[in-house]
Coordinates of N, CA and C and ligand atoms in Angstrom, one line a residue:
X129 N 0.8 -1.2 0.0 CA 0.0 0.0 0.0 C 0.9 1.2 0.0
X130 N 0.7 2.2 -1.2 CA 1.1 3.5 -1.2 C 0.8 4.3 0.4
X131 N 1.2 4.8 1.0 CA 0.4 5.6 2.0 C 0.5 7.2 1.3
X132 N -0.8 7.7 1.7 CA -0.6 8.9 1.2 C 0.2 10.4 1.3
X133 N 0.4 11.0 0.8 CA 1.0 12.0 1.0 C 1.4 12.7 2.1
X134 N 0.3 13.7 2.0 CA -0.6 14.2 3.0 C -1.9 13.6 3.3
X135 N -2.6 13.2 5.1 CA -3.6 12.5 5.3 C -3.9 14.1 6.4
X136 N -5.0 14.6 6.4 CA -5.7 15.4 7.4 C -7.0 14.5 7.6
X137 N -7.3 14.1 8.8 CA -8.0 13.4 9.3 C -9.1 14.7 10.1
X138 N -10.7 14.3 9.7 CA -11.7 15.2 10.3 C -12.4 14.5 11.1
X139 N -12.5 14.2 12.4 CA -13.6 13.1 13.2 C -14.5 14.1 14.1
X140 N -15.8 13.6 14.3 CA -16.1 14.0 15.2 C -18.0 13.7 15.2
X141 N -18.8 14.1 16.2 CA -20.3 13.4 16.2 C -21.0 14.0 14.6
X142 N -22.2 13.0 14.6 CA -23.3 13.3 13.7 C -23.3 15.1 12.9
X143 N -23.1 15.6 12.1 CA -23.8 16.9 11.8 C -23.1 18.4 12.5
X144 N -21.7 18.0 13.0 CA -20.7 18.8 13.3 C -20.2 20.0 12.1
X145 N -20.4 19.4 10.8 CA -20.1 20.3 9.6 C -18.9 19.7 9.0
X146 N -18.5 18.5 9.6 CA -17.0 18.2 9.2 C -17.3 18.3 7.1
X147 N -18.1 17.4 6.8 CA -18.4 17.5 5.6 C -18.3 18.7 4.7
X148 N -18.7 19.5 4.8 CA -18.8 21.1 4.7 C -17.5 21.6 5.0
X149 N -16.9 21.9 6.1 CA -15.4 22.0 6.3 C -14.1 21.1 5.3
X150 N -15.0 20.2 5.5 CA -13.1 19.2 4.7 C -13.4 19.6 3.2
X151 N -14.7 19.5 2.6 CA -14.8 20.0 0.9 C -14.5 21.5 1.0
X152 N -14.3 22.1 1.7 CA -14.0 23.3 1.8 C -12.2 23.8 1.7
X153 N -11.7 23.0 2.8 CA -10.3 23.2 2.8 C -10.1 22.4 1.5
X154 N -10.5 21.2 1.2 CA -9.9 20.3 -0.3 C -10.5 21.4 -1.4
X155 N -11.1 22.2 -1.3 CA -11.0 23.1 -2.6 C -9.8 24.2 -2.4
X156 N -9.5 24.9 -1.1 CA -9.0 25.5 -0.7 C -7.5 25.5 -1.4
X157 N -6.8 24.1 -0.9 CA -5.6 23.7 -0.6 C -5.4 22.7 -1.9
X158 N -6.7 22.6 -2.7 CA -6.1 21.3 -3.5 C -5.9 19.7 -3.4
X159 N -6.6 19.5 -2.4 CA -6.6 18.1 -1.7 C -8.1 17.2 -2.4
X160 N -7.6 15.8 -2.2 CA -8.9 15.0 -2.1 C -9.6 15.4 -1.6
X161 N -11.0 15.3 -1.7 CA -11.6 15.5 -0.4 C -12.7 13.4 -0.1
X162 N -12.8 13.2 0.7 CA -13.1 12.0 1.2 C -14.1 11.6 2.1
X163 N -15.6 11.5 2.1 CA -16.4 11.1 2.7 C -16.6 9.6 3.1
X164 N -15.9 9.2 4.3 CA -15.9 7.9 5.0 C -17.6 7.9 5.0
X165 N -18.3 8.7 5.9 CA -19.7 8.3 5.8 C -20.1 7.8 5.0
X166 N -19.9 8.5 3.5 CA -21.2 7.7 2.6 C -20.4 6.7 1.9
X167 N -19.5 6.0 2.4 CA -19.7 4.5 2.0 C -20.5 3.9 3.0
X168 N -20.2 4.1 4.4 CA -21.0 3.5 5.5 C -22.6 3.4 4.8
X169 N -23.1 4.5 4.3 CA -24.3 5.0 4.1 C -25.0 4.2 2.3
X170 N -23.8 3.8 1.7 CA -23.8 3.4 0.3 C -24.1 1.9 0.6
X171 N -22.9 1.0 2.1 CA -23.4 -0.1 1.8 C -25.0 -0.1 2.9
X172 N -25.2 0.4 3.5 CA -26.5 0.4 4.2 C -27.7 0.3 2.8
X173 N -27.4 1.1 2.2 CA -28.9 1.4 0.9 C -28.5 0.0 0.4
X174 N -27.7 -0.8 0.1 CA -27.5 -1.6 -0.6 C -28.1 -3.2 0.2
X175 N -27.9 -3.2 1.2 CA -28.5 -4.0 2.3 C -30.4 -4.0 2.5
X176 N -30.3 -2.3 2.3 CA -32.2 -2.4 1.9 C -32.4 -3.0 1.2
X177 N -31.6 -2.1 0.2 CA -32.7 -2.6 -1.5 C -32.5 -3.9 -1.7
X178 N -31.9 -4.7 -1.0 CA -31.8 -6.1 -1.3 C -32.3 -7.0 -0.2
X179 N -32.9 -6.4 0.9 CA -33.8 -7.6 1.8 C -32.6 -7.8 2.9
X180 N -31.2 -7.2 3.0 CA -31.2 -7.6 3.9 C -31.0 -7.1 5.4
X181 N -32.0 -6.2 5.3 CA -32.6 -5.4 6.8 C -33.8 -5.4 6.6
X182 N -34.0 -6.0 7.9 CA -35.7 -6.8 8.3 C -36.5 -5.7 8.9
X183 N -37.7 -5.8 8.8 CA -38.8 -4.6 9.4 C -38.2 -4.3 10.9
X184 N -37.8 -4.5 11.5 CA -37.4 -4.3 12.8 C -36.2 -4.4 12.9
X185 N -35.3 -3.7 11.3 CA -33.7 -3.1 11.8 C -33.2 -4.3 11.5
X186 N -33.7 -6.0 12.0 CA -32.5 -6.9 11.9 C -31.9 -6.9 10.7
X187 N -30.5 -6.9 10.8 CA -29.7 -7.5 9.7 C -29.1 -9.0 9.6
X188 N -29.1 -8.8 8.2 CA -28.7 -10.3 7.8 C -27.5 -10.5 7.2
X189 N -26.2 -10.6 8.7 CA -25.1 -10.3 8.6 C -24.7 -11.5 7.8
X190 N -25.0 -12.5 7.6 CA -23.9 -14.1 6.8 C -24.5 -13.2 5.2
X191 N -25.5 -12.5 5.1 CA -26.0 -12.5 3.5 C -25.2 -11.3 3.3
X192 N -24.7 -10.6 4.1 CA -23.9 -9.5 3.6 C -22.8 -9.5 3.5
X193 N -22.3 -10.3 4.7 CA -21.0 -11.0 4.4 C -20.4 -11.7 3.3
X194 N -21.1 -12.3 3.0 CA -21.4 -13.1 1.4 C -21.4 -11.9 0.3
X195 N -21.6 -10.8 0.0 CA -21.4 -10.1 -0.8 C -20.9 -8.6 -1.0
X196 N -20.3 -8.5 0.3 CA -19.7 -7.0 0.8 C -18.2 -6.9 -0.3
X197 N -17.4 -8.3 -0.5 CA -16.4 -7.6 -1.3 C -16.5 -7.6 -2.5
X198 N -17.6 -7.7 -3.1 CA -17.6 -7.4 -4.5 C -18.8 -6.2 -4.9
X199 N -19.2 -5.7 -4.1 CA -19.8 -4.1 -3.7 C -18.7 -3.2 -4.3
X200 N -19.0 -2.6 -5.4 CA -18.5 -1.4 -6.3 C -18.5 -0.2 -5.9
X201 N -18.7 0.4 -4.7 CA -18.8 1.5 -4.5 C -17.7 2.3 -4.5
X202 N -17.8 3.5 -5.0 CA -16.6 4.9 -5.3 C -17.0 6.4 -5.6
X203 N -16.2 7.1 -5.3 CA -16.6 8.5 -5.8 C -16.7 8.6 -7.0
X204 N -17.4 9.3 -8.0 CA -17.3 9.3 -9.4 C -17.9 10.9 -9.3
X205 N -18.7 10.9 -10.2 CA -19.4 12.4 -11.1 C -20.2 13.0 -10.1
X206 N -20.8 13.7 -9.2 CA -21.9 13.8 -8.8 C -21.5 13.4 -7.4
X207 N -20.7 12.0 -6.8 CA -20.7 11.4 -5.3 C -20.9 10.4 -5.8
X208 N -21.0 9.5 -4.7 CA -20.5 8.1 -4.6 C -21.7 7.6 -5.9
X209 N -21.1 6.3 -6.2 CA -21.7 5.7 -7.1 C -21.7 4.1 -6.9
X210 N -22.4 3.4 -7.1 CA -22.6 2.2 -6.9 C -22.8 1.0 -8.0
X211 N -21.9 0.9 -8.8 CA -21.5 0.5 -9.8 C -22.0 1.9 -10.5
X212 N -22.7 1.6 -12.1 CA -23.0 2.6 -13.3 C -23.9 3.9 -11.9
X213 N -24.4 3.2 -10.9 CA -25.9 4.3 -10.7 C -25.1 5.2 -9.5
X214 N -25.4 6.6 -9.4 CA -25.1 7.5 -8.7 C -26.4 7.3 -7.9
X215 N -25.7 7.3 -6.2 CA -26.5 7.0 -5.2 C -26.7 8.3 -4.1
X216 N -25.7 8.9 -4.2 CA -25.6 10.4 -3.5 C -27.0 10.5 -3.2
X217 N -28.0 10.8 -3.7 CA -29.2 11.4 -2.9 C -29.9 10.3 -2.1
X218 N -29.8 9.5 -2.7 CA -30.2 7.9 -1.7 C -29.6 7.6 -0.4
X219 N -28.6 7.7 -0.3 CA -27.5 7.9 0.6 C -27.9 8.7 2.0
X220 N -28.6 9.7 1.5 CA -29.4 10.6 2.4 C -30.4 10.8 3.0
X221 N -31.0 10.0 3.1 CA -32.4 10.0 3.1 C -32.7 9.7 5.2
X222 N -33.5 10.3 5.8 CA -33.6 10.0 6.8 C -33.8 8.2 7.2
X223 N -34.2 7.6 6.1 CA -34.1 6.0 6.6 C -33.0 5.9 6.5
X224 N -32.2 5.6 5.4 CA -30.6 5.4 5.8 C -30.0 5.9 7.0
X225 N -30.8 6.9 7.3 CA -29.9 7.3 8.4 C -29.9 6.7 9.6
X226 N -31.3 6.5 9.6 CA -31.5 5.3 10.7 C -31.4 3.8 10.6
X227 N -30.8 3.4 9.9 CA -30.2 2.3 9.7 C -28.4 2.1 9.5
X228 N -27.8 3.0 9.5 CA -26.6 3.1 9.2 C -25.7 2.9 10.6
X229 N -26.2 3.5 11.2 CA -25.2 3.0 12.7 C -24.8 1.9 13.1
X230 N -25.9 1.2 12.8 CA -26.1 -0.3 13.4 C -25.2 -1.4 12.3
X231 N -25.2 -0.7 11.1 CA -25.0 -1.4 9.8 C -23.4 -1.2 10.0
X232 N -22.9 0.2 10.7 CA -21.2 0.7 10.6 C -20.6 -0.2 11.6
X233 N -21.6 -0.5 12.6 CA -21.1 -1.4 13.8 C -20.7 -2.7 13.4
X234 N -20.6 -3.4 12.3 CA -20.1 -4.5 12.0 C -18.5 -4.6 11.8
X235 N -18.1 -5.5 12.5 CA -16.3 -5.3 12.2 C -16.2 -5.8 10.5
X236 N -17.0 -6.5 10.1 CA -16.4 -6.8 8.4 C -16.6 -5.7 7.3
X237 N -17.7 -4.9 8.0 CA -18.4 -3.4 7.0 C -17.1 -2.9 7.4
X238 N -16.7 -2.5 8.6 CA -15.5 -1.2 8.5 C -14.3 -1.6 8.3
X239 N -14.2 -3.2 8.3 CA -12.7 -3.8 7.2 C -12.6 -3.3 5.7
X240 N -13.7 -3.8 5.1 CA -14.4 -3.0 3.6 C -14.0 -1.9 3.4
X241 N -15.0 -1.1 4.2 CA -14.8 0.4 4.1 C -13.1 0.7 4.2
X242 N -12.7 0.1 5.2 CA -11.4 0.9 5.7 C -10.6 0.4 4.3
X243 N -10.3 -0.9 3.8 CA -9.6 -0.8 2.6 C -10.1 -0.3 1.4
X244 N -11.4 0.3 1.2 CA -11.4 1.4 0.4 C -10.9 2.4 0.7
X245 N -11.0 2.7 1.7 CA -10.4 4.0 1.9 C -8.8 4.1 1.9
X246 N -8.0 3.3 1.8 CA -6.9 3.2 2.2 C -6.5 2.8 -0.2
X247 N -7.1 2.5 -0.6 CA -6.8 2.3 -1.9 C -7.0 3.8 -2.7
X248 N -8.5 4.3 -2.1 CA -9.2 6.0 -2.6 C -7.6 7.0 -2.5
X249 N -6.7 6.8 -1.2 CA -5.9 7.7 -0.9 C -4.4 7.8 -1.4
X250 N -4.0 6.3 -2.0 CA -3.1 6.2 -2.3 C -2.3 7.7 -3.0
X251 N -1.1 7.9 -2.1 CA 0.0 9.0 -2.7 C -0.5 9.8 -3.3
X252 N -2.4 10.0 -2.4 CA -2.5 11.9 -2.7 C -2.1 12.7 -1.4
X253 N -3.0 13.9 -1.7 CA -3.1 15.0 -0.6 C -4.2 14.9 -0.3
X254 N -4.6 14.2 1.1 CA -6.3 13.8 1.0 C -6.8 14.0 2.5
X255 N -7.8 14.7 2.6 CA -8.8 15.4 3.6 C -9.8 14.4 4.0
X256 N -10.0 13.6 5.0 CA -11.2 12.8 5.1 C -11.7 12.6 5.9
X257 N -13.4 12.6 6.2 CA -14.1 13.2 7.2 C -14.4 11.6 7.5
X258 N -14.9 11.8 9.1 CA -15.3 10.6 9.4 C -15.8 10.5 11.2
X259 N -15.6 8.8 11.6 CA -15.9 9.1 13.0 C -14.4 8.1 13.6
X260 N -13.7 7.4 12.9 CA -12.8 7.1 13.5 C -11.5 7.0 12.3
X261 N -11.6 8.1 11.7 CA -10.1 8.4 10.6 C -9.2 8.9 11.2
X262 N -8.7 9.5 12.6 CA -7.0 9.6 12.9 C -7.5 8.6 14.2
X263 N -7.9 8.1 14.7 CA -8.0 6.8 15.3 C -7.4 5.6 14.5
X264 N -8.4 5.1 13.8 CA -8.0 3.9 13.0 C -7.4 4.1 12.3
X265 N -8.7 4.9 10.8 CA -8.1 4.3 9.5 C -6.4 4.9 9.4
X266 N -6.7 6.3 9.4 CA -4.8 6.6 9.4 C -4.9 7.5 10.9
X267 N -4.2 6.6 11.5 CA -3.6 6.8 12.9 C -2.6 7.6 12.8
X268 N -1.8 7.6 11.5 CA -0.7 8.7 11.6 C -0.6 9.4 10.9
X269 N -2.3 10.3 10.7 CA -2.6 11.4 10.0 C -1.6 12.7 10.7
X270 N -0.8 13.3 9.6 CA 0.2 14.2 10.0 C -1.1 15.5 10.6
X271 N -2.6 15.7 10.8 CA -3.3 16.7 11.1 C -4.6 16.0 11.5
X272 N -4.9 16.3 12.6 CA -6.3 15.5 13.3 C -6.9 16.6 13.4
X273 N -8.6 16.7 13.2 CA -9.2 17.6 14.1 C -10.1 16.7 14.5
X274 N -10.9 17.1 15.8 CA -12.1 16.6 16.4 C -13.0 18.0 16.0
X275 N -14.0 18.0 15.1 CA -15.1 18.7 15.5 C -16.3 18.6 16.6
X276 N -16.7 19.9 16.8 CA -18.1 19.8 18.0 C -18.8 20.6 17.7
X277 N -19.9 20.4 18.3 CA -21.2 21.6 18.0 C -22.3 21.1 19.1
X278 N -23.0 21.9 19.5 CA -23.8 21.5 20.5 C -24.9 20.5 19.9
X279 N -26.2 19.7 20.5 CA -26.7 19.0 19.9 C -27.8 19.4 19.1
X280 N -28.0 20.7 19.8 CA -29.6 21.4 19.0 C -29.0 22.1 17.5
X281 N -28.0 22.7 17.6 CA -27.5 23.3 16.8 C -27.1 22.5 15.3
X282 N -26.6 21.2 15.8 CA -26.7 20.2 14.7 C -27.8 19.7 13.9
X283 N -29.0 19.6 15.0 CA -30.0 18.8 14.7 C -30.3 20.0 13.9
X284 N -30.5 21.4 13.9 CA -30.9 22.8 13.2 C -30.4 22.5 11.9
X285 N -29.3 22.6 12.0 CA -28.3 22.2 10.6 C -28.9 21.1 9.6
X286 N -29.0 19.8 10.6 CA -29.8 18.5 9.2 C -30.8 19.0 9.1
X287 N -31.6 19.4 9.9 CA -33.4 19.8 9.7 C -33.4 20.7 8.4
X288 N -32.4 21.5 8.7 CA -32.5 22.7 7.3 C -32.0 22.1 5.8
X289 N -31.1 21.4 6.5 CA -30.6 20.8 4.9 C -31.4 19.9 3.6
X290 N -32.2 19.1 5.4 CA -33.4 18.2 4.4 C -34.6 18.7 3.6
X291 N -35.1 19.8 5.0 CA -36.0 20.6 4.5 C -36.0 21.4 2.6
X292 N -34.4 22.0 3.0 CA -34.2 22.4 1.7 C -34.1 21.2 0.6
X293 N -33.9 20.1 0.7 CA -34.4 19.0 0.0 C -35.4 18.6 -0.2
X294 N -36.5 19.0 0.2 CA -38.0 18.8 -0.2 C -38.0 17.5 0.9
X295 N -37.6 17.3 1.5 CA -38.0 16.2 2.7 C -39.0 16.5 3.5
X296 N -39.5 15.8 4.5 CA -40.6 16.5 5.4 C -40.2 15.8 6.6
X297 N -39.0 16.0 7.5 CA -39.5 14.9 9.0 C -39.6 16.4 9.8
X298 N -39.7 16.0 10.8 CA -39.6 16.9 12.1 C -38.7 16.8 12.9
X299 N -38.6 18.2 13.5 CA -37.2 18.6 14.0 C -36.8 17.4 15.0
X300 N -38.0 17.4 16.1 CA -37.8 16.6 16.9 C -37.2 15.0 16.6
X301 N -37.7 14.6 15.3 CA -36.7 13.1 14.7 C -35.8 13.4 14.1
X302 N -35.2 14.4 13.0 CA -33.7 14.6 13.1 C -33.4 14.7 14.8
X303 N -33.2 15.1 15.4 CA -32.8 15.7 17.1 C -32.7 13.8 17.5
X304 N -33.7 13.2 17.5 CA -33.8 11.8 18.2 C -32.7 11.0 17.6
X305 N -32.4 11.1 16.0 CA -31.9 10.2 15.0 C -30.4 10.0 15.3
X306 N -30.5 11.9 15.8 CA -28.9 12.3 15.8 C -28.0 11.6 17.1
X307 N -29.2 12.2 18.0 CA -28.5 11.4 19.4 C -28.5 9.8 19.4
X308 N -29.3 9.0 19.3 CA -29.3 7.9 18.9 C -28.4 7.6 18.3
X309 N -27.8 8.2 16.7 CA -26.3 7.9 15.9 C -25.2 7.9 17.1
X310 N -25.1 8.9 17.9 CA -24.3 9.6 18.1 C -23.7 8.7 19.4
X311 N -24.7 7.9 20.2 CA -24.7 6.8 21.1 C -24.3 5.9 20.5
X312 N -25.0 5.3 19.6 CA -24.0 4.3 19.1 C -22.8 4.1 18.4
X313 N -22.8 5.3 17.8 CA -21.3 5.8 17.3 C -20.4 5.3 18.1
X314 N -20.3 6.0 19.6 CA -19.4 6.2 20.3 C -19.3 5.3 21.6
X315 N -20.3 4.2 20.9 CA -20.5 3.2 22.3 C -20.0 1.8 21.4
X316 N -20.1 1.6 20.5 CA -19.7 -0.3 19.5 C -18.3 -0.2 20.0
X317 N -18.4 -1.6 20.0 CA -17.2 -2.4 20.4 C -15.8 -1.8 19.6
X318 N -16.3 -1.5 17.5 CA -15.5 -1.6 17.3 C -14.8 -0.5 16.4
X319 N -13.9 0.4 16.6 CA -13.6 1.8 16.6 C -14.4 2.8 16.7
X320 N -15.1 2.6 17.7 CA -16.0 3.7 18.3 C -15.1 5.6 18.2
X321 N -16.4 6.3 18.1 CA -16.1 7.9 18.2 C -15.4 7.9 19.4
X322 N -14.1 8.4 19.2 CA -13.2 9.0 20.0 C -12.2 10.3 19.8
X323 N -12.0 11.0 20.3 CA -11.2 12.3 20.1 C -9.7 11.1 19.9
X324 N -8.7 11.5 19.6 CA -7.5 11.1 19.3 C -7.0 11.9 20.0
X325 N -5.8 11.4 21.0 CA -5.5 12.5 21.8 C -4.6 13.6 21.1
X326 N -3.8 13.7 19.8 CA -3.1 14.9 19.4 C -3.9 15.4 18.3
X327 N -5.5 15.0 18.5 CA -6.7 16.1 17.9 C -6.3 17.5 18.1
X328 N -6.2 18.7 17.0 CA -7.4 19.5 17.5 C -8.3 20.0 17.8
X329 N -9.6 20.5 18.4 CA -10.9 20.4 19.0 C -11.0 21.5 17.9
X330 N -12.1 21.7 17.1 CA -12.6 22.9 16.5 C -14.6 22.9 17.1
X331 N -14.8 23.9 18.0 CA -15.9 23.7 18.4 C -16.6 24.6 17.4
X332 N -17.3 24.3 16.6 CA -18.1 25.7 15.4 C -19.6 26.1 16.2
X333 N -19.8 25.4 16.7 CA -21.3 26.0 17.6 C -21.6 27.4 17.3
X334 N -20.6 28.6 17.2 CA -20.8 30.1 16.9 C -20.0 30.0 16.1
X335 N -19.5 29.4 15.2 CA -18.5 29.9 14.0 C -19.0 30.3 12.7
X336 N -18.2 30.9 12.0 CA -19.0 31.0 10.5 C -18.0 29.8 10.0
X337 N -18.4 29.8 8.6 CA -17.1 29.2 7.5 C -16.1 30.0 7.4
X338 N -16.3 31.1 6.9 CA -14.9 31.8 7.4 C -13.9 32.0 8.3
X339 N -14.5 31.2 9.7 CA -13.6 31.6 10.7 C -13.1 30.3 10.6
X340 N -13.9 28.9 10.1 CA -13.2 28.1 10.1 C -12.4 27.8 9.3
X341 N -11.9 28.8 8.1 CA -11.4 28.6 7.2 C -10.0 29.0 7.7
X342 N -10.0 30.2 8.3 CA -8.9 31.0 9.0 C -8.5 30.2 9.5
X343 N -8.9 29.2 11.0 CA -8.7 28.6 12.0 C -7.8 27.2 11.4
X344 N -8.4 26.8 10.2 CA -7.1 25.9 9.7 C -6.1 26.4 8.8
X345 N -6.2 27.6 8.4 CA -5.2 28.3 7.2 C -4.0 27.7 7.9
X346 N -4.2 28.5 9.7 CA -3.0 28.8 10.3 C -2.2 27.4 11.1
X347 N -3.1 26.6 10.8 CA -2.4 25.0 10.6 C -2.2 24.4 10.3
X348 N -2.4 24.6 8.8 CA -2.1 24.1 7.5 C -0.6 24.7 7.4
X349 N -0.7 26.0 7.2 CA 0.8 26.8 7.1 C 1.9 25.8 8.1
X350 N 1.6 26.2 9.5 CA 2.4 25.3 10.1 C 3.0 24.1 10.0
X351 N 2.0 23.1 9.8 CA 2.5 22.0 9.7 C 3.0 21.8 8.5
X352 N 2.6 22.0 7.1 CA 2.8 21.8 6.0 C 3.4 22.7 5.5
X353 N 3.5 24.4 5.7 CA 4.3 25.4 4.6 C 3.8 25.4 3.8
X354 N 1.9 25.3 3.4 CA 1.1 25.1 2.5 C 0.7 26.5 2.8
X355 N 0.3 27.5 1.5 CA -0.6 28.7 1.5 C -1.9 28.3 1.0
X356 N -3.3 28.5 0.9 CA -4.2 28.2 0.5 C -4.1 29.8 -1.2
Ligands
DC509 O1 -20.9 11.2 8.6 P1 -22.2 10.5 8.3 O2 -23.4 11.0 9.1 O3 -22.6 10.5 6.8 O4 -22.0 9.0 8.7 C1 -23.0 8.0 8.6 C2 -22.7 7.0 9.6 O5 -21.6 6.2 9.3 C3 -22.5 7.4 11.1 O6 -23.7 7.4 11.8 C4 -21.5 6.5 11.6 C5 -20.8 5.8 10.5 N1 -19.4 6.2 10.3 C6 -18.5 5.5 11.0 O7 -18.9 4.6 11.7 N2 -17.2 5.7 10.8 C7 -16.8 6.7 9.9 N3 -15.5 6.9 9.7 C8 -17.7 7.5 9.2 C9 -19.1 7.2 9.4

C-alpha cells in the first residue's frame, strides 16, 4: 500500500459540519476531499434494496457478508456511485440514516470500508471526514481535528438541509436520530467515536465558514508550509 502523502483526518459526532469543512479546505488547498460516511451509508442502501434489513432493523449479517467484497462502491461524477448508478441522494435520506449506525457497527463493514479508503488515498493530498479516521483508519494522519457543536444546533443544521431538499421529517426526529447515531457511534465495540489524543478540538457552535477557514489556514501553514 502506497500511503498517502498528506492524510488530514476530520472526526467528530453526527452533523458537526466536518463534511462542509473538509470540501471546503480540499477546494482551498487542493486536496482530495473524502467522505468515509457515505460509504457507510452506500453499503446500508444496498442491504435495503436487497432484503437484507428486516422490518425491525435486523440485519442479515452471513447474506452481507457473502457479498460485501464485491460491492462497487466509489466516488465518481456527482458522489459516490454504486456501480454505473449514482446513489448520493439515496445515501441521504432520513431511513438510511437510521439504519446506518447499526449497519457501521459491524467489524467486516468497517474492514471494507477501511480498505477502500486506504486504496481512494493512495499518494495523494487527501482530507477525510469521518468518525474514526486519525484513530483507525490513518492513525498517523500528520493533522487530526475533532469537530463539536452542540446537539440542537446540529439537529438545526440536518433539519435545514433536508427541508431544503424537499424532505418533510420533524425537528424533533432529526434531534432523536442524531442522538441515537451519536450513542451508538461512540459506544460499539468496534472503533467507536473518540477524540484522538493529538486532535485539535474545532468547536463551530458560533463559528461561520470563514472563521473556520482562517482557523485551519493557520495550521495548514504550520504543519505543511502550504498557503491556500
Ligand atoms: O458522517 P455521516 O453522518 O454521513 O456518517 C454516517 C454513519 O456512518 C454514522 O452514523 C457513523 C458511520 N461512520 C462510521 O462509523 N465511521 C466513519 N469513519 C464514518 C461514518
Amino acid at each position: 500500500m502506497k500511503i498517502p502523502d498528506i492524510i488530514i483526518a476530520v472526526d467528530g459526532c453526527s452533523s458537526t459540519g466536518k463534511s462542509t469543512f473538509a470540501k471546503m479546505v480540499a477546494q482551498a488547498f487542493g486536496f482530495l476531499y473524502l467522505d468515509s460516511g457515505a460509504m457507510y451509508r452506500g453499503v446500508t442502501l444496498y442491504a435495503m434494496e436487497n432484503g437484507l434489513i428486516g422490518p425491525e432493523g435486523e440485519i442479515d449479517e452471513a447474506a452481507l457478508k457473502a457479498v460485501i467484497g464485491g460491492l462497487d462502491l466509489y466516488f465518481g461524477e456527482g458522489g459516490l456511485h454504486l456501480g454505473e448508478r449514482c446513489i448520493e441522494k439515496e445515501i441521504r435520506t432520513l431511513e438510511v440514516s437510521s439504519h446506518v449506525s447499526p449497519v457501521s457497527a459491524i467489524g467486516f463493514v468497517r474492514e471494507f470500508v477501511d480498505s477502500k479508503l486506504h486504496a481512494f488515498s493512495e499518494g495523494g493530498r487527501v482530507i477525510m471526514d469521518g468518525r474514526d479516521i486519525g484513530t483507525t483508519v490513518f492513525p498517523n494522519a500528520q493533522l487530526k481535528i475533532f469537530m463539536t457543536a452542540t446537539d440542537q444546533v446540529r439537529a438545526q443544521r440536518r433539519y435545514d438541509e433536508m427541508i431544503a431538499k424537499g424532505e418533510t421529517p420533524t425537528f424533533e426526529e432529526v434531534l432523536a436520530n442524531l442522538r441515537e447515531r451519536d450513542y451508538i457511534d461512540s459506544h460499539r465495540e468496534v472503533s467507536p467515536l473518540t477524540q484522538a489524543p493529538d486532535a485539535f478540538v474545532l468547536d463551530n457552535t458560533e463559528m461561520t465558514l470563514h472563521e473556520e477557514l482562517v482557523w485551519i489556514q493557520g495550521l495548514i501553514q504550520g504543519r505543511f508550509g502550504i498557503l491556500c
